[in-house]
GROMACS .gro file of C-alpha atoms in nm:
model
  434
    1MET     CA    1 -11.690   3.047  13.012
    2LYS     CA    2 -11.745   2.727  12.817
    3ILE     CA    3 -11.561   2.725  12.485
    4ALA     CA    4 -11.560   2.480  12.195
    5MET     CA    5 -11.260   2.506  11.964
    6ILE     CA    6 -11.324   2.341  11.626
    7GLY     CA    7 -10.993   2.239  11.473
    8THR     CA    8 -10.670   2.136  11.646
    9GLY     CA    9 -10.422   2.267  11.394
   10TYR     CA   10 -10.167   2.529  11.490
   11VAL     CA   11 -10.415   2.812  11.555
   12GLY     CA   12 -10.686   2.599  11.714
   13LEU     CA   13 -10.461   2.405  11.948
   14VAL     CA   14 -10.260   2.705  12.068
   15SER     CA   15 -10.576   2.914  12.115
   16GLY     CA   16 -10.765   2.638  12.293
   17VAL     CA   17 -10.479   2.562  12.529
   18CYS     CA   18 -10.427   2.930  12.611
   19PHE     CA   19 -10.798   2.994  12.668
   20SER     CA   20 -10.799   2.708  12.918
   21ASP     CA   21 -10.503   2.871  13.090
   22PHE     CA   22 -10.721   3.181  13.131
   23GLY     CA   23 -10.949   2.962  13.342
   24HIS     CA   24 -11.213   2.878  13.081
   25ASP     CA   25 -11.357   2.529  13.021
   26VAL     CA   26 -11.232   2.433  12.675
   27VAL     CA   27 -11.300   2.135  12.449
   28CYS     CA   28 -11.082   2.109  12.138
   29VAL     CA   29 -11.252   1.916  11.859
   30ASP     CA   30 -11.104   1.744  11.555
   31LYS     CA   31 -11.236   1.486  11.310
   32MET     CA   32 -10.903   1.301  11.309
   33ALA     CA   33 -10.937   1.038  11.580
   34THR     CA   34 -10.565   0.963  11.566
   35LYS     CA   35 -10.480   1.325  11.648
   36ILE     CA   36 -10.728   1.335  11.938
   37ALA     CA   37 -10.581   1.010  12.073
   38GLN     CA   38 -10.235   1.163  12.047
   39LEU     CA   39 -10.347   1.472  12.238
   40ASP     CA   40 -10.518   1.256  12.501
   41ARG     CA   41 -10.180   1.089  12.557
   42GLY     CA   42 -10.029   1.431  12.621
   43GLU     CA   43  -9.843   1.438  12.290
   44VAL     CA   44  -9.837   1.768  12.099
   45PRO     CA   45  -9.860   1.708  11.721
   46ILE     CA   46  -9.677   2.033  11.637
   47TYR     CA   47  -9.352   2.180  11.762
   48GLU     CA   48  -9.418   2.499  11.956
   49PRO     CA   49  -9.194   2.587  12.253
   50GLY     CA   50  -9.377   2.570  12.584
   51LEU     CA   51  -9.708   2.441  12.446
   52ASP     CA   52  -9.672   2.092  12.594
   53ALA     CA   53  -9.627   2.224  12.948
   54VAL     CA   54  -9.927   2.460  12.930
   55MET     CA   55 -10.141   2.186  12.778
   56ALA     CA   56 -10.046   1.933  13.047
   57ARG     CA   57 -10.114   2.183  13.325
   58ASN     CA   58 -10.467   2.257  13.207
   59VAL     CA   59 -10.557   1.898  13.126
   60ALA     CA   60 -10.453   1.810  13.482
   61ALA     CA   61 -10.668   2.095  13.616
   62GLY     CA   62 -10.970   1.961  13.426
   63ARG     CA   63 -11.012   2.274  13.214
   64LEU     CA   64 -10.899   2.126  12.882
   65ARG     CA   65 -11.030   1.824  12.695
   66PHE     CA   66 -11.001   1.680  12.343
   67SER     CA   67 -11.281   1.515  12.149
   68THR     CA   68 -11.407   1.404  11.810
   69ASP     CA   69 -11.765   1.474  11.924
   70LEU     CA   70 -11.850   1.824  11.798
   71ALA     CA   71 -12.212   1.810  11.915
   72SER     CA   72 -12.114   1.737  12.274
   73ALA     CA   73 -11.854   2.015  12.274
   74VAL     CA   74 -12.097   2.272  12.131
   75ASP     CA   75 -12.381   2.176  12.369
   76GLY     CA   76 -12.409   2.462  12.618
   77ALA     CA   77 -12.102   2.647  12.491
   78ASP     CA   78 -12.089   3.025  12.532
   79ALA     CA   79 -11.862   3.055  12.228
   80VAL     CA   80 -11.770   2.821  11.945
   81PHE     CA   81 -11.447   2.904  11.765
   82ILE     CA   82 -11.388   2.795  11.406
   83ALA     CA   83 -11.015   2.732  11.366
   84VAL     CA   84 -11.001   2.499  11.067
   85GLY     CA   85 -10.765   2.526  10.772
   86THR     CA   86 -10.811   2.779  10.491
   87PRO     CA   87 -10.550   2.664  10.239
   88THR     CA   88 -10.486   2.852   9.918
   89ARG     CA   89 -10.726   2.728   9.653
   90ARG     CA   90 -10.562   2.585   9.346
   91GLY     CA   91 -10.597   2.788   9.031
   92ASP     CA   92 -10.708   3.125   9.168
   93GLY     CA   93 -10.504   3.199   9.480
   94HIS     CA   94 -10.811   3.250   9.699
   95ALA     CA   95 -10.852   3.101  10.046
   96ASP     CA   96 -11.045   2.774  10.035
   97LEU     CA   97 -11.340   2.809  10.273
   98THR     CA   98 -11.472   2.454  10.235
   99TYR     CA   99 -11.374   2.350  10.588
  100VAL     CA  100 -11.504   2.674  10.740
  101MET     CA  101 -11.849   2.633  10.588
  102GLU     CA  102 -11.865   2.263  10.675
  103ALA     CA  103 -11.783   2.354  11.035
  104ALA     CA  104 -12.049   2.626  11.035
  105ALA     CA  105 -12.317   2.380  10.923
  106GLU     CA  106 -12.212   2.123  11.182
  107ILE     CA  107 -12.214   2.385  11.456
  108ALA     CA  108 -12.563   2.497  11.351
  109ARG     CA  109 -12.697   2.146  11.389
  110ALA     CA  110 -12.536   2.114  11.732
  111LEU     CA  111 -12.642   2.446  11.891
  112THR     CA  112 -12.864   2.402  12.196
  113GLY     CA  113 -12.887   2.767  12.304
  114TYR     CA  114 -12.740   3.107  12.240
  115ALA     CA  115 -12.373   3.107  12.143
  116VAL     CA  116 -12.128   3.332  11.965
  117VAL     CA  117 -11.977   3.157  11.663
  118VAL     CA  118 -11.630   3.303  11.627
  119THR     CA  119 -11.413   3.272  11.318
  120LYS     CA  120 -11.051   3.235  11.427
  121SER     CA  121 -10.927   3.111  11.091
  122THR     CA  122 -10.787   3.368  10.850
  123VAL     CA  123 -11.067   3.427  10.602
  124PRO     CA  124 -11.148   3.672  10.319
  125VAL     CA  125 -11.364   3.976  10.385
  126GLY     CA  126 -11.730   3.881  10.397
  127THR     CA  127 -11.674   3.528  10.528
  128ASN     CA  128 -11.833   3.584  10.869
  129ARG     CA  129 -12.155   3.696  10.703
  130LYS     CA  130 -12.148   3.380  10.491
  131VAL     CA  131 -12.097   3.175  10.808
  132ALA     CA  132 -12.408   3.341  10.952
  133GLN     CA  133 -12.602   3.260  10.634
  134VAL     CA  134 -12.500   2.893  10.653
  135ILE     CA  135 -12.606   2.868  11.016
  136ARG     CA  136 -12.941   3.036  10.948
  137ALA     CA  137 -13.006   2.815  10.646
  138THR     CA  138 -12.920   2.501  10.843
  139ARG     CA  139 -13.103   2.599  11.161
  140PRO     CA  140 -13.352   2.884  11.114
  141ASP     CA  141 -13.441   2.865  11.482
  142ALA     CA  142 -13.082   2.895  11.608
  143GLU     CA  143 -13.002   3.178  11.848
  144PHE     CA  144 -12.651   3.302  11.779
  145ASP     CA  145 -12.422   3.586  11.678
  146VAL     CA  146 -12.109   3.570  11.469
  147ALA     CA  147 -11.778   3.734  11.553
  148SER     CA  148 -11.445   3.776  11.380
  149ASN     CA  149 -11.139   3.722  11.598
  150PRO     CA  150 -10.829   3.690  11.377
  151GLU     CA  151 -10.511   3.544  11.527
  152PHE     CA  152 -10.172   3.712  11.532
  153LEU     CA  153  -9.951   3.428  11.650
  154ARG     CA  154  -9.588   3.393  11.549
  155GLU     CA  155  -9.475   3.035  11.520
  156GLY     CA  156  -9.206   2.979  11.780
  157ALA     CA  157  -9.346   3.250  12.008
  158ALA     CA  158  -9.717   3.170  12.004
  159ILE     CA  159  -9.770   3.127  12.379
  160ASP     CA  160  -9.626   3.470  12.458
  161ASP     CA  161  -9.814   3.623  12.165
  162PHE     CA  162 -10.143   3.489  12.299
  163MET     CA  163 -10.078   3.574  12.663
  164LYS     CA  164  -9.913   3.912  12.597
  165PRO     CA  165 -10.060   4.032  12.267
  166ASP     CA  166  -9.993   4.360  12.089
  167ARG     CA  167 -10.370   4.373  12.047
  168VAL     CA  168 -10.679   4.155  12.030
  169VAL     CA  169 -10.910   4.230  11.736
  170VAL     CA  170 -11.279   4.148  11.773
  171GLY     CA  171 -11.539   4.212  11.505
  172VAL     CA  172 -11.896   4.201  11.640
  173GLU     CA  173 -12.240   4.339  11.556
  174SER     CA  174 -12.431   4.310  11.884
  175GLU     CA  175 -12.374   4.415  12.243
  176ARG     CA  176 -12.454   4.062  12.355
  177ALA     CA  177 -12.176   3.915  12.141
  178LYS     CA  178 -11.941   4.191  12.255
  179GLY     CA  179 -12.018   4.099  12.615
  180VAL     CA  180 -11.935   3.732  12.558
  181MET     CA  181 -11.609   3.814  12.383
  182GLY     CA  182 -11.525   4.063  12.658
  183ASP     CA  183 -11.573   3.792  12.921
  184ILE     CA  184 -11.351   3.551  12.726
  185TYR     CA  185 -11.068   3.803  12.699
  186ARG     CA  186 -11.124   3.959  13.042
  187PRO     CA  187 -10.788   3.831  13.178
  188LEU     CA  188 -10.609   4.033  12.909
  189PHE     CA  189 -10.828   4.341  12.958
  190LEU     CA  190 -10.748   4.342  13.328
  191ARG     CA  191 -10.378   4.353  13.240
  192ASP     CA  192 -10.432   4.648  13.003
  193PHE     CA  193 -10.364   4.467  12.676
  194PRO     CA  194 -10.555   4.654  12.403
  195ILE     CA  195 -10.876   4.498  12.271
  196VAL     CA  196 -11.000   4.652  11.947
  197TYR     CA  197 -11.374   4.615  11.886
  198THR     CA  198 -11.483   4.684  11.531
  199ASP     CA  199 -11.719   4.560  11.260
  200LEU     CA  200 -11.689   4.221  11.094
  201GLU     CA  201 -11.537   4.342  10.767
  202SER     CA  202 -11.276   4.560  10.934
  203ALA     CA  203 -11.166   4.277  11.163
  204GLU     CA  204 -11.126   4.046  10.863
  205MET     CA  205 -10.930   4.311  10.672
  206ILE     CA  206 -10.698   4.395  10.963
  207LYS     CA  207 -10.549   4.046  10.951
  208TYR     CA  208 -10.471   4.056  10.579
  209ALA     CA  209 -10.349   4.415  10.584
  210ALA     CA  210 -10.115   4.348  10.877
  211ASN     CA  211  -9.956   4.038  10.723
  212ALA     CA  212  -9.927   4.199  10.380
  213PHE     CA  213  -9.751   4.498  10.532
  214LEU     CA  214  -9.500   4.278  10.717
  215ALA     CA  215  -9.439   4.076  10.401
  216THR     CA  216  -9.384   4.405  10.219
  217LYS     CA  217  -9.105   4.499  10.461
  218ILE     CA  218  -8.935   4.164  10.395
  219SER     CA  219  -8.956   4.191  10.017
  220PHE     CA  220  -8.847   4.555  10.031
  221ILE     CA  221  -8.528   4.483  10.226
  222ASN     CA  222  -8.454   4.184  10.001
  223GLU     CA  223  -8.473   4.411   9.695
  224ILE     CA  224  -8.250   4.662   9.871
  225ALA     CA  225  -8.011   4.377   9.949
  226ALA     CA  226  -7.981   4.290   9.580
  227LEU     CA  227  -7.898   4.653   9.506
  228CYS     CA  228  -7.648   4.667   9.794
  229GLU     CA  229  -7.456   4.381   9.635
  230ARG     CA  230  -7.421   4.579   9.313
  231VAL     CA  231  -7.321   4.914   9.467
  232GLY     CA  232  -7.096   4.782   9.743
  233ALA     CA  233  -7.318   4.861  10.043
  234ASP     CA  234  -7.393   4.636  10.341
  235VAL     CA  235  -7.763   4.568  10.385
  236LYS     CA  236  -7.720   4.504  10.760
  237SER     CA  237  -7.592   4.858  10.805
  238VAL     CA  238  -7.863   4.993  10.577
  239ALA     CA  239  -8.135   4.809  10.771
  240LYS     CA  240  -7.996   4.929  11.103
  241GLY     CA  241  -7.994   5.288  10.983
  242MET     CA  242  -8.351   5.252  10.857
  243GLY     CA  243  -8.481   5.073  11.162
  244LEU     CA  244  -8.371   5.341  11.405
  245ASP     CA  245  -8.638   5.563  11.252
  246GLY     CA  246  -8.935   5.511  11.483
  247ARG     CA  247  -9.173   5.542  11.190
  248ILE     CA  248  -9.011   5.240  11.026
  249GLY     CA  249  -8.885   5.018  11.308
  250ASN     CA  250  -8.625   4.744  11.288
  251LYS     CA  251  -8.850   4.438  11.275
  252PHE     CA  252  -8.883   4.241  10.950
  253LEU     CA  253  -8.587   4.424  10.795
  254HIS     CA  254  -8.356   4.123  10.790
  255ALA     CA  255  -8.245   4.034  10.439
  256GLY     CA  256  -8.251   3.666  10.355
  257PRO     CA  257  -8.387   3.400  10.120
  258GLY     CA  258  -8.748   3.522  10.128
  259TYR     CA  259  -9.051   3.464  10.348
  260GLY     CA  260  -9.246   3.143  10.388
  261GLY     CA  261  -9.467   2.979  10.648
  262SER     CA  262  -9.837   2.935  10.708
  263CYS     CA  263  -9.942   3.301  10.688
  264PHE     CA  264  -9.753   3.539  10.461
  265PRO     CA  265  -9.763   3.340  10.133
  266LYS     CA  266 -10.128   3.242  10.179
  267ASP     CA  267 -10.249   3.580  10.305
  268THR     CA  268 -10.072   3.793  10.045
  269SER     CA  269 -10.210   3.568   9.772
  270ALA     CA  270 -10.561   3.591   9.916
  271LEU     CA  271 -10.544   3.969   9.955
  272ALA     CA  272 -10.432   4.008   9.595
  273ARG     CA  273 -10.722   3.791   9.485
  274ILE     CA  274 -10.973   3.986   9.699
  275GLY     CA  275 -10.853   4.308   9.538
  276GLN     CA  276 -10.893   4.166   9.189
  277GLU     CA  277 -11.245   4.042   9.263
  278HIS     CA  278 -11.352   4.386   9.386
  279GLY     CA  279 -11.185   4.579   9.104
  280VAL     CA  280 -10.924   4.733   9.334
  281PRO     CA  281 -10.596   4.561   9.241
  282GLN     CA  282 -10.348   4.547   9.528
  283ARG     CA  283 -10.045   4.637   9.317
  284ILE     CA  284  -9.800   4.661   9.606
  285THR     CA  285  -9.902   4.321   9.745
  286GLU     CA  286  -9.887   4.164   9.400
  287THR     CA  287  -9.532   4.296   9.358
  288VAL     CA  288  -9.436   4.172   9.704
  289ILE     CA  289  -9.535   3.821   9.598
  290THR     CA  290  -9.332   3.847   9.277
  291VAL     CA  291  -9.026   3.983   9.456
  292ASN     CA  292  -9.041   3.703   9.712
  293ASP     CA  293  -9.049   3.437   9.441
  294LEU     CA  294  -8.755   3.601   9.262
  295THR     CA  295  -8.562   3.628   9.589
  296LYS     CA  296  -8.587   3.254   9.650
  297ARG     CA  297  -8.463   3.180   9.298
  298ARG     CA  298  -8.179   3.431   9.338
  299MET     CA  299  -8.048   3.224   9.628
  300ILE     CA  300  -7.995   2.929   9.392
  301ASP     CA  301  -7.774   3.143   9.170
  302LYS     CA  302  -7.569   3.250   9.473
  303VAL     CA  303  -7.489   2.891   9.561
  304LEU     CA  304  -7.412   2.797   9.201
  305ASP     CA  305  -7.178   3.094   9.159
  306LEU     CA  306  -7.000   3.007   9.484
  307CYS     CA  307  -6.949   2.652   9.355
  308GLY     CA  308  -6.800   2.763   9.022
  309GLY     CA  309  -7.123   2.756   8.826
  310SER     CA  310  -7.229   2.399   8.898
  311VAL     CA  311  -7.302   2.171   9.193
  312ASN     CA  312  -7.301   1.853   8.983
  313GLY     CA  313  -7.125   1.579   9.177
  314LYS     CA  314  -7.055   1.808   9.472
  315THR     CA  315  -7.163   1.768   9.833
  316VAL     CA  316  -7.362   2.053   9.985
  317ALA     CA  317  -7.442   2.068  10.357
  318VAL     CA  318  -7.764   2.258  10.427
  319LEU     CA  319  -7.825   2.393  10.775
  320GLY     CA  320  -8.195   2.458  10.838
  321VAL     CA  321  -8.492   2.385  10.613
  322THR     CA  322  -8.794   2.505  10.815
  323PHE     CA  323  -8.923   2.847  10.713
  324LYS     CA  324  -8.798   2.999  11.039
  325PRO     CA  325  -8.637   2.880  11.365
  326GLU     CA  326  -8.835   2.736  11.657
  327THR     CA  327  -9.091   2.562  11.438
  328ASP     CA  328  -9.123   2.242  11.238
  329ASP     CA  329  -9.331   2.419  10.972
  330MET     CA  330  -9.209   2.369  10.615
  331ARG     CA  331  -9.490   2.548  10.434
  332ASP     CA  332  -9.352   2.762  10.150
  333ALA     CA  333  -9.007   2.757  10.311
  334PRO     CA  334  -8.724   2.889  10.091
  335SER     CA  335  -8.564   2.545  10.124
  336LEU     CA  336  -8.844   2.400   9.910
  337THR     CA  337  -8.716   2.613   9.623
  338VAL     CA  338  -8.342   2.599   9.688
  339VAL     CA  339  -8.280   2.238   9.791
  340PRO     CA  340  -8.468   2.069   9.501
  341ALA     CA  341  -8.272   2.291   9.261
  342LEU     CA  342  -7.947   2.168   9.412
  343VAL     CA  343  -8.058   1.805   9.398
  344GLY     CA  344  -8.174   1.859   9.040
  345GLY     CA  345  -7.834   2.008   8.959
  346GLY     CA  346  -7.664   1.685   9.065
  347ALA     CA  347  -7.557   1.781   9.417
  348ARG     CA  348  -7.536   1.537   9.706
  349VAL     CA  349  -7.731   1.727   9.970
  350ARG     CA  350  -7.700   1.665  10.342
  351VAL     CA  351  -7.957   1.838  10.562
  352VAL     CA  352  -7.944   1.929  10.931
  353ASP     CA  353  -8.250   2.077  11.105
  354PRO     CA  354  -8.349   2.033  11.471
  355HIS     CA  355  -8.717   1.979  11.390
  356GLY     CA  356  -8.751   1.980  11.012
  357LYS     CA  357  -8.712   1.612  10.933
  358ARG     CA  358  -9.070   1.509  11.018
  359GLU     CA  359  -9.218   1.716  10.736
  360GLY     CA  360  -8.900   1.749  10.532
  361GLU     CA  361  -8.850   1.381  10.455
  362ALA     CA  362  -9.154   1.381  10.228
  363LEU     CA  363  -9.102   1.731  10.089
  364LEU     CA  364  -8.731   1.705  10.011
  365PRO     CA  365  -8.667   1.371   9.837
  366GLY     CA  366  -8.314   1.287   9.738
  367VAL     CA  367  -8.139   1.435  10.042
  368SER     CA  368  -7.973   1.267  10.338
  369TRP     CA  369  -8.047   1.376  10.694
  370GLU     CA  370  -7.785   1.436  10.960
  371THR     CA  371  -7.817   1.550  11.321
  372ASP     CA  372  -7.472   1.709  11.353
  373PRO     CA  373  -7.356   2.009  11.143
  374TYR     CA  374  -6.996   1.893  11.167
  375VAL     CA  375  -7.080   1.550  11.028
  376ALA     CA  376  -7.282   1.708  10.748
  377ALA     CA  377  -6.997   1.943  10.653
  378ASP     CA  378  -6.726   1.673  10.657
  379GLY     CA  379  -6.602   1.634  10.300
  380ALA     CA  380  -6.849   1.890  10.160
  381GLU     CA  381  -6.774   2.152   9.895
  382CYS     CA  382  -7.030   2.403  10.024
  383LEU     CA  383  -7.198   2.484  10.354
  384LEU     CA  384  -7.535   2.654  10.313
  385ILE     CA  385  -7.723   2.826  10.598
  386LEU     CA  386  -8.095   2.859  10.518
  387THR     CA  387  -8.258   2.886  10.864
  388GLU     CA  388  -8.104   3.076  11.156
  389TRP     CA  389  -8.152   2.821  11.433
  390ASN     CA  390  -7.958   2.912  11.747
  391GLU     CA  391  -7.760   2.589  11.707
  392PHE     CA  392  -7.604   2.733  11.392
  393ARG     CA  393  -7.509   3.075  11.532
  394ALA     CA  394  -7.190   2.976  11.714
  395LEU     CA  395  -7.035   2.701  11.505
  396ASP     CA  396  -6.662   2.623  11.521
  397LEU     CA  397  -6.590   2.763  11.176
  398LYS     CA  398  -6.223   2.659  11.183
  399ARG     CA  399  -6.320   2.300  11.251
  400ILE     CA  400  -6.578   2.301  10.972
  401ALA     CA  401  -6.347   2.465  10.718
  402ALA     CA  402  -6.071   2.214  10.793
  403ALA     CA  403  -6.310   1.922  10.737
  404MET     CA  404  -6.448   2.045  10.404
  405ILE     CA  405  -6.297   1.961  10.066
  406THR     CA  406  -6.364   2.313   9.944
  407PRO     CA  407  -6.449   2.548  10.233
  408ASN     CA  408  -6.729   2.759  10.085
  409LEU     CA  409  -6.999   2.921  10.297
  410ALA     CA  410  -7.328   3.051  10.162
  411ASP     CA  411  -7.468   3.234  10.464
  412LEU     CA  412  -7.815   3.325  10.342
  413ARG     CA  413  -7.919   3.455  10.686
  414ASN     CA  414  -7.614   3.680  10.738
  415ILE     CA  415  -7.528   3.514  11.069
  416TYR     CA  416  -7.151   3.544  11.024
  417ASP     CA  417  -6.924   3.830  10.916
  418LYS     CA  418  -6.708   3.774  10.611
  419ALA     CA  419  -6.389   3.865  10.799
  420ASP     CA  420  -6.453   3.598  11.061
  421VAL     CA  421  -6.540   3.341  10.797
  422THR     CA  422  -6.221   3.414  10.600
  423ALA     CA  423  -6.009   3.409  10.915
  424ALA     CA  424  -6.149   3.065  10.997
  425GLY     CA  425  -6.012   2.928  10.670
  426PHE     CA  426  -6.303   2.953  10.431
  427THR     CA  427  -6.194   3.042  10.078
  428GLY     CA  428  -6.539   3.127   9.948
  429TYR     CA  429  -6.817   3.327  10.111
  430VAL     CA  430  -7.145   3.479  10.003
  431GLY     CA  431  -7.413   3.649  10.210
  432VAL     CA  432  -7.725   3.844  10.120
  433GLY     CA  433  -7.686   4.213  10.046
  434ARG     CA  434  -7.321   4.226  10.145
   0.00000   0.00000   0.00000
């Protein structure tokens, strides 16, 4: 199959590279010439484990190319995927579809024969029909179908998620479009990975409902964690006891400083807005958003309490600022709430993150960047763990405690047990829900 992938952001690049690894002929298109030049040099503009090797393999095989020429990529394509950004619109919380509709109009002008125009971006319910309207208005003679094919990629595990998915969701309205999408995903079908065919609206809703439900689990366990702290329970034990129930499961029941990233904040906000527009308020999702914001702010109070009520003039070493490990993504990360509050409170903040500096330098002014946790902790009054990178899971706590002026640990990911922290020489410790 010949595929054009419009957009080389996280979703577009990962999807395009993986489709080429299925054996399809893929052209990834982006308006940013500098990004295309970077990709042509074999440089991956995002950090995603394993993506560089898969990309290089398929470029070498001649199945994967990068271009700024949308018309050339669309010419003769069996499917054209729209994978452009849908950022949260300022003022109303809705997904901004400007880039999606601009892409649809450009695709319409470039179509030279039948193609399925597939929306890969996360979009509100009804968007695919609007895409169809734009294409028809731009090119009344165009022969096409639209399809909805939401992505379910976890940053840090995207290659495996694409190659070994829990499910592939495809919203289509014609047998012809279903046939094209079936041919594209045939390698997965042959390996018995489930492909769910449904209507356009249901496919669009599945994405939002799935992410809102996962975000709900996170906010729920963070509320339980706050209660555990008051009643003397341990949230890790509570979560383990809950998770063993097959109806609940243990995933997304890890208490911490709140969720962030490219999906959950944006998608919960959009779902809440969709509900309001249709007169069906999504009360649970709205509360999930509120709880997540409060959770992030509660982390600031934890650090302040650990430091005697103030961080003014004190040195705080922060380990991890990306929203999760194995990514360089800083979007809506808890660090963007916690770290500026510490800097604003007069703290000298030293940051260590394996891949966070590229985005973090602009987003976290007033901090200094270190590459070694031991250097960052030397002479500090507080060590703060915000992201559970593997590099931070087996630190020499005795060495760190001995180097600190005041050995305090705010373990906001519950990596370490209090007994081990105390035995290592720390005099102050705080976790989440413990």
